[in-house]
Short mmCIF file of C-alpha atoms and ligand atoms in Angstrom, two decimals:
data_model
loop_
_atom_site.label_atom_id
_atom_site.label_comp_id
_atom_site.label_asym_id
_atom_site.label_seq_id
_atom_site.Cartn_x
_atom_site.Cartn_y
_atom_site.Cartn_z
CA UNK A 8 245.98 334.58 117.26
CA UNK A 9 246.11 330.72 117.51
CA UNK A 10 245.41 329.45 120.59
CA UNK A 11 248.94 328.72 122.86
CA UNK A 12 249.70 324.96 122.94
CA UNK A 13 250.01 324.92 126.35
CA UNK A 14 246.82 324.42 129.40
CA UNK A 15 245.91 326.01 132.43
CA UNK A 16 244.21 325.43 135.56
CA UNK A 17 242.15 328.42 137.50
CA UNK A 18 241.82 328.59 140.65
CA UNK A 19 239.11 330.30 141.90
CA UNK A 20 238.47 330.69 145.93
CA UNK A 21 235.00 330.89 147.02
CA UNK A 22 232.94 331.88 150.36
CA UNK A 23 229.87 333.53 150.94
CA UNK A 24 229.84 334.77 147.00
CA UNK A 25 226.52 334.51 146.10
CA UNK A 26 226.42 337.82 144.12
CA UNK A 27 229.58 337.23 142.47
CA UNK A 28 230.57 333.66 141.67
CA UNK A 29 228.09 333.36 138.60
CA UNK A 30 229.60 336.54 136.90
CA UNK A 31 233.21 335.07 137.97
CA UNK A 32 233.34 331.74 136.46
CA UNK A 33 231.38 333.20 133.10
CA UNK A 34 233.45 335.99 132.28
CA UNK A 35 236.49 333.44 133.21
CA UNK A 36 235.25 331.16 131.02
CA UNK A 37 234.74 333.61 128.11
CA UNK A 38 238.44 334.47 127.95
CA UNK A 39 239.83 330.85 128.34
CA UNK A 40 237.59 329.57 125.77
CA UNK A 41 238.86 332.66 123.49
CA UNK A 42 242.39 331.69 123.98
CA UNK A 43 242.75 328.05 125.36
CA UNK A 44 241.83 324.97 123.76
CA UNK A 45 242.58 322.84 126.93
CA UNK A 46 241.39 324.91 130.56
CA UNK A 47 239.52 324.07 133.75
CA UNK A 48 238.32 326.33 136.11
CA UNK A 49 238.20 324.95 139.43
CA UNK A 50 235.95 326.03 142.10
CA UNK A 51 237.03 325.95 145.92
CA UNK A 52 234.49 326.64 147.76
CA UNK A 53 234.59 326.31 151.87
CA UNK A 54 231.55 325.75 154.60
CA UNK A 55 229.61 329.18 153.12
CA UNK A 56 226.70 329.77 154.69
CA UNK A 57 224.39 331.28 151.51
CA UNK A 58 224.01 330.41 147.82
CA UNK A 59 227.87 329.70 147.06
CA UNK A 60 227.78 326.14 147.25
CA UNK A 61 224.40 325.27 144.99
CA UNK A 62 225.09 328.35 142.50
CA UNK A 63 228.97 326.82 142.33
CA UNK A 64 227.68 323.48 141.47
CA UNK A 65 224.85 324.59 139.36
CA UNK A 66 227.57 326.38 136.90
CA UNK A 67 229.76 323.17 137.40
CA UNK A 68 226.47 320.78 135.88
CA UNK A 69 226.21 323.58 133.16
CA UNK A 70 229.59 323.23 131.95
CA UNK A 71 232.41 320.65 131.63
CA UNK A 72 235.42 322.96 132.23
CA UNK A 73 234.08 323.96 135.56
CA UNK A 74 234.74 321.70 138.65
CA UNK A 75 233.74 322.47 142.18
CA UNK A 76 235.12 321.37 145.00
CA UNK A 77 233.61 321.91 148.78
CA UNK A 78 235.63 321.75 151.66
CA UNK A 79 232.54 321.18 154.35
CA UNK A 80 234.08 323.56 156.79
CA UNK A 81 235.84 327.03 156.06
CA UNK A 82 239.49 326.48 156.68
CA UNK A 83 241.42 329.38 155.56
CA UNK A 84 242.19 330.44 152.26
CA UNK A 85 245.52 329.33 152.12
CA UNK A 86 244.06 325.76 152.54
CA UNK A 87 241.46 326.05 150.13
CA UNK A 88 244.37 327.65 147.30
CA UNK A 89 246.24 324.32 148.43
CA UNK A 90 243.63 321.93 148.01
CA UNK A 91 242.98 324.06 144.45
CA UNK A 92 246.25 323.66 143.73
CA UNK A 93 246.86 319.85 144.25
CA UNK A 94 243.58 319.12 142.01
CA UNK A 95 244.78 321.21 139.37
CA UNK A 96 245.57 318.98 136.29
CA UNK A 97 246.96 321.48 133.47
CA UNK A 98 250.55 323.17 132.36
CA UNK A 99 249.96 326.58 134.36
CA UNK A 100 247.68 326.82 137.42
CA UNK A 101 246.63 330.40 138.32
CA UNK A 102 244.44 331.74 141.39
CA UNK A 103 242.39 334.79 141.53
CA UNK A 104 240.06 336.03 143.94
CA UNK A 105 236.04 335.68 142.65
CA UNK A 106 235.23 338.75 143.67
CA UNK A 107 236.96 339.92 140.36
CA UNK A 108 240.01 342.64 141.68
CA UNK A 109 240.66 343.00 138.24
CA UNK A 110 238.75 342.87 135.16
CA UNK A 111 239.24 339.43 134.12
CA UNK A 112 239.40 339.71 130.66
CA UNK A 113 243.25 341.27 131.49
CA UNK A 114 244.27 337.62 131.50
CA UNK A 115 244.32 337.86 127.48
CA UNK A 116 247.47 340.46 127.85
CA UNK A 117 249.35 337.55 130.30
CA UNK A 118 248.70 334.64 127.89
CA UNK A 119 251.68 335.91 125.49
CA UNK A 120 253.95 335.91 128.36
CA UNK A 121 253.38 332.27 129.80
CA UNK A 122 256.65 330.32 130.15
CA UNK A 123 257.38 327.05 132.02
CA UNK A 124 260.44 328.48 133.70
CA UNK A 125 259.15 331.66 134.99
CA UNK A 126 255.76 332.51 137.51
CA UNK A 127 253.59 335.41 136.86
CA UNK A 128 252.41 337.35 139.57
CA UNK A 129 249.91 340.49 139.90
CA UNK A 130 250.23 343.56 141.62
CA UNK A 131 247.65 346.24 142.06
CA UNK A 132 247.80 349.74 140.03
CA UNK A 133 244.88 351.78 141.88
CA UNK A 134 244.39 352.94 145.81
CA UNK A 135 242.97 350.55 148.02
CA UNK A 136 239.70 351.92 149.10
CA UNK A 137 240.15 353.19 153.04
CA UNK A 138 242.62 354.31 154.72
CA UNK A 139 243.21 351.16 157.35
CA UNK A 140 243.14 348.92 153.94
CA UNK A 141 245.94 351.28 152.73
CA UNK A 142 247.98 351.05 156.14
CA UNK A 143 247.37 347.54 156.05
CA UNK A 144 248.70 346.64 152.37
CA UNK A 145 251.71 349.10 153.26
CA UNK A 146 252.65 348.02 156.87
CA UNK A 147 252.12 344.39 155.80
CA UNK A 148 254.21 344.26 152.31
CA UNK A 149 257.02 346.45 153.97
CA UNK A 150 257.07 343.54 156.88
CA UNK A 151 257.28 340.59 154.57
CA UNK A 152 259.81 342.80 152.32
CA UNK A 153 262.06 342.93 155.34
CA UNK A 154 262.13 339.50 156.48
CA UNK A 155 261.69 337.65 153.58
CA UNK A 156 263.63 339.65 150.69
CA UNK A 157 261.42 339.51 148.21
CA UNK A 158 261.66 342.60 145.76
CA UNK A 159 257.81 342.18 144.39
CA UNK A 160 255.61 345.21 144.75
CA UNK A 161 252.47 343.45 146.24
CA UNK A 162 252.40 340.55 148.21
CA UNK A 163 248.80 339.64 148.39
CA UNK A 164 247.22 340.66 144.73
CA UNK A 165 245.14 337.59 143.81
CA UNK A 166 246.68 337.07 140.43
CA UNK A 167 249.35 334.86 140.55
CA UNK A 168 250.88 332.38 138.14
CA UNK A 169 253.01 328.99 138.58
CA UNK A 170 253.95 326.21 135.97
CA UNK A 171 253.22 323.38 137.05
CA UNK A 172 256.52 321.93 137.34
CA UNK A 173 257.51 324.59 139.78
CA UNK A 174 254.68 324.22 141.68
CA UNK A 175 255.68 321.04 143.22
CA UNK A 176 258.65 322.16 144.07
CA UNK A 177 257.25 324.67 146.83
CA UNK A 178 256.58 323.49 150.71
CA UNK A 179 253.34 324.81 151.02
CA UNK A 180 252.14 324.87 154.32
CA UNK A 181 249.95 327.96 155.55
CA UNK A 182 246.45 327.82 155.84
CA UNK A 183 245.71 331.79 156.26
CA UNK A 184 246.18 334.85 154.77
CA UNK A 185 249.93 334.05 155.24
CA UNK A 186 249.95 331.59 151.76
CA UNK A 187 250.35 334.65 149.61
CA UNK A 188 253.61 335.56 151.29
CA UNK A 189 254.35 331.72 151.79
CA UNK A 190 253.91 331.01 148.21
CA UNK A 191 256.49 333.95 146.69
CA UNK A 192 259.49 332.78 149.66
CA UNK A 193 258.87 329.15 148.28
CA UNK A 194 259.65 331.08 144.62
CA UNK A 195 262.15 332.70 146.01
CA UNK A 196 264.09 329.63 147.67
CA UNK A 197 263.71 327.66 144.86
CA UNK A 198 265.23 329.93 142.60
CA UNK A 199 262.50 330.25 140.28
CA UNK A 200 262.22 333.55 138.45
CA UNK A 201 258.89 335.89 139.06
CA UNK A 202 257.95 338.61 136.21
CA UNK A 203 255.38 340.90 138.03
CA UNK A 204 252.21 342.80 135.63
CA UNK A 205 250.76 345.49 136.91
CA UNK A 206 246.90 345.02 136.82
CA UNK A 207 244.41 348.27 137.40
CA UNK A 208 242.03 347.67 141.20
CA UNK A 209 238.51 347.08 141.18
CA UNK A 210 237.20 347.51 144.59
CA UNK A 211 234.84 344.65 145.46
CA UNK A 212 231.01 345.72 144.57
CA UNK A 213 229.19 343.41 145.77
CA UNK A 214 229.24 341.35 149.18
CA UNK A 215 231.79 341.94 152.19
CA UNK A 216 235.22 340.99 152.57
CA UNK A 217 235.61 338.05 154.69
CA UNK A 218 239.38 338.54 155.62
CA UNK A 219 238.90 342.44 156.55
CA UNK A 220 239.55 341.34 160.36
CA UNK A 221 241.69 341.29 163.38
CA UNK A 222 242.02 337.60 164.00
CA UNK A 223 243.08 336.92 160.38
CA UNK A 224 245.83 339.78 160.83
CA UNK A 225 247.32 338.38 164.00
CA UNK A 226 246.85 334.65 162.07
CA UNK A 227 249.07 335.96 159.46
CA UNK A 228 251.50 336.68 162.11
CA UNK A 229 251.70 333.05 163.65
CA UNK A 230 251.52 332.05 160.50
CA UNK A 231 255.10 334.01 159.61
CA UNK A 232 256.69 332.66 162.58
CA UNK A 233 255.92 328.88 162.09
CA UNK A 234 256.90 329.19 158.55
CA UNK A 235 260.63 331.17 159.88
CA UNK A 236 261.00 328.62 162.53
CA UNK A 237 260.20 325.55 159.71
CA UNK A 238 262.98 327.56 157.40
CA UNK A 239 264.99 328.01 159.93
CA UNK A 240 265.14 324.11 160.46
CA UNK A 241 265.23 323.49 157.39
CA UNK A 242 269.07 324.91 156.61
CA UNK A 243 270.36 323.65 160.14
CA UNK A 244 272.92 321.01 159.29
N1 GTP B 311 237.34 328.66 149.65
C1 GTP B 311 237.51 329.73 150.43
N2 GTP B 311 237.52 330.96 149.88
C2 GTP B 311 237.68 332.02 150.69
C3 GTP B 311 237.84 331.90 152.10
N3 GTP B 311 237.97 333.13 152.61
C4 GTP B 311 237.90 334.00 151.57
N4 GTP B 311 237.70 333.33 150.43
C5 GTP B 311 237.63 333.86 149.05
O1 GTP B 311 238.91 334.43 148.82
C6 GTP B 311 238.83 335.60 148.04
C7 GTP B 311 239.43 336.77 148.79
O2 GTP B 311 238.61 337.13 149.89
P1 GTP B 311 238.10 338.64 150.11
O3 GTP B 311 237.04 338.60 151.16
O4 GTP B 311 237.74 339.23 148.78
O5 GTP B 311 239.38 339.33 150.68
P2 GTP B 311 239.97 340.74 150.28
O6 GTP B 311 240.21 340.75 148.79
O7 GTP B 311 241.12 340.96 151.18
O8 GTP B 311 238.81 341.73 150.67
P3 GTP B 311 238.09 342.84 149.74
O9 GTP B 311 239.13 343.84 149.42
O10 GTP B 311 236.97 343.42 150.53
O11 GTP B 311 237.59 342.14 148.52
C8 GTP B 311 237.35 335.75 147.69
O12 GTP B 311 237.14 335.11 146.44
C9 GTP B 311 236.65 334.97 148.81
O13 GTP B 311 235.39 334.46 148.40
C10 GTP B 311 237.82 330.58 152.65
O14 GTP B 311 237.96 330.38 153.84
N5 GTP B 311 237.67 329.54 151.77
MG1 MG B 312 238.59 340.69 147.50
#
């Protein structure tokens, strides 16, 4: 199949991922090169405190397509997707996780469906792997589902897809966990159309989740309630 005559942007997240960054941006890497003439894959990485930030950089000296970028203190992930997002140069910017929640080389089966009008967005097919993970994912998406309307099956999967154009048309503000949620309300508002793939789980394997905690729950929750109050504001004549 000939390569699509279109370019794309990844966005790849990065702290404390010593054991899985390398393995990330290569097997990235193989499946743009396979199916993009024109890709970057751009490296956020924020304030870790092992091997990130030299084995990001050495993969970045290795090859052109790969740019870092450091924030010098971790700031959230929201604010490192952001600061992804507005260095991103090509047609369709995507962000995943680099701990790999999905075998990467699934991004072949999305390339047929890119369009400029429409985002892409992941959800997970497979069990989260304990029980307060489950109850999390579940209590969380039903909250968001309520407020914010938003008929997608998983708010937070790491896989999700914008054109370009679209993209700067969203008010993206959040610096947590809340961005996920954020980002698909922005879609929503705007009127922009989401088609949503279904993706099988890979449970991280190596390293510990760094989001897995109390304060970044009860962030995501401020995080809502600025973001309704800024809506809210928003639509008042
Ligand atoms: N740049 C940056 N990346 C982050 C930050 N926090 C987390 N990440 C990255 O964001 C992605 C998601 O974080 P995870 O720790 O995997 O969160 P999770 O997927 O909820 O947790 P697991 O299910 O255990 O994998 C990973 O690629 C992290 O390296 C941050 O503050 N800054
Ligand atoms: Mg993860």
């Amino acid at each position: 199949m000939s390569p699509p005559p279109v370019s794309i942007s990844v966005v790849l997240p990065m702290y404390n991922e010593e054991k899985n960054a390398e393995n990330a941006v290569k097997s990235l890497n193989r499946v743009l090169s396979d199916s993009f003439d024109d890709y970057e894959i751009l490296v956020v990485e924020s304030g870790s405190t092992d091997l990130t930030r030299d084995i990001a950089d050495s993969l970045a000296d290795s090859n052109p397509a790969v740019r870092v970028i450091h924030q010098i203190n971790r700031e959230g992930l929201g604010s490192a997707i952001r600061l992804g997002f507005a260095n991103a140069r090509k047609d369709f910017i995507l962000y995943i996780d680099s701990d790999e929640p999905f075998d990467v080389e699934e991004i072949a089966r999305v390339i047929p469906m890119l369009d400029p009008r429409t985002a892409l967005i992941g959800y997970r097919i497979g069990e989260r792997e304990s029980f307060k993970r489950k109850l999390f994912s579940r209590v969380y998406n039903t909250l968001v589902q309520l407020v914010f309307r938003l008929g997608v099956r998983d708010v937070n999967f790491s896989m999700k897809l914008i054109p370009r154009t679209h993209l700067q048309k969203l008010d993206l503000r959040a610096n947590g966990c809340f961005y996920d949620a954020e980002l698909l309300a922005e879609l929503k508002r705007a009127g922009i159309p989401v088609t949503e793939i279904g993706f099988a789980y890979n449970q991280r394997q190596y390293g510990m989740s760094s989001l897995d905690r109390l304060p970044v729950i009860l962030n995501i929750l401020r995080e809502m309630l600025v973001y309704l109050l800024r809506r809210k504001r928003r639509v008042t004549p």
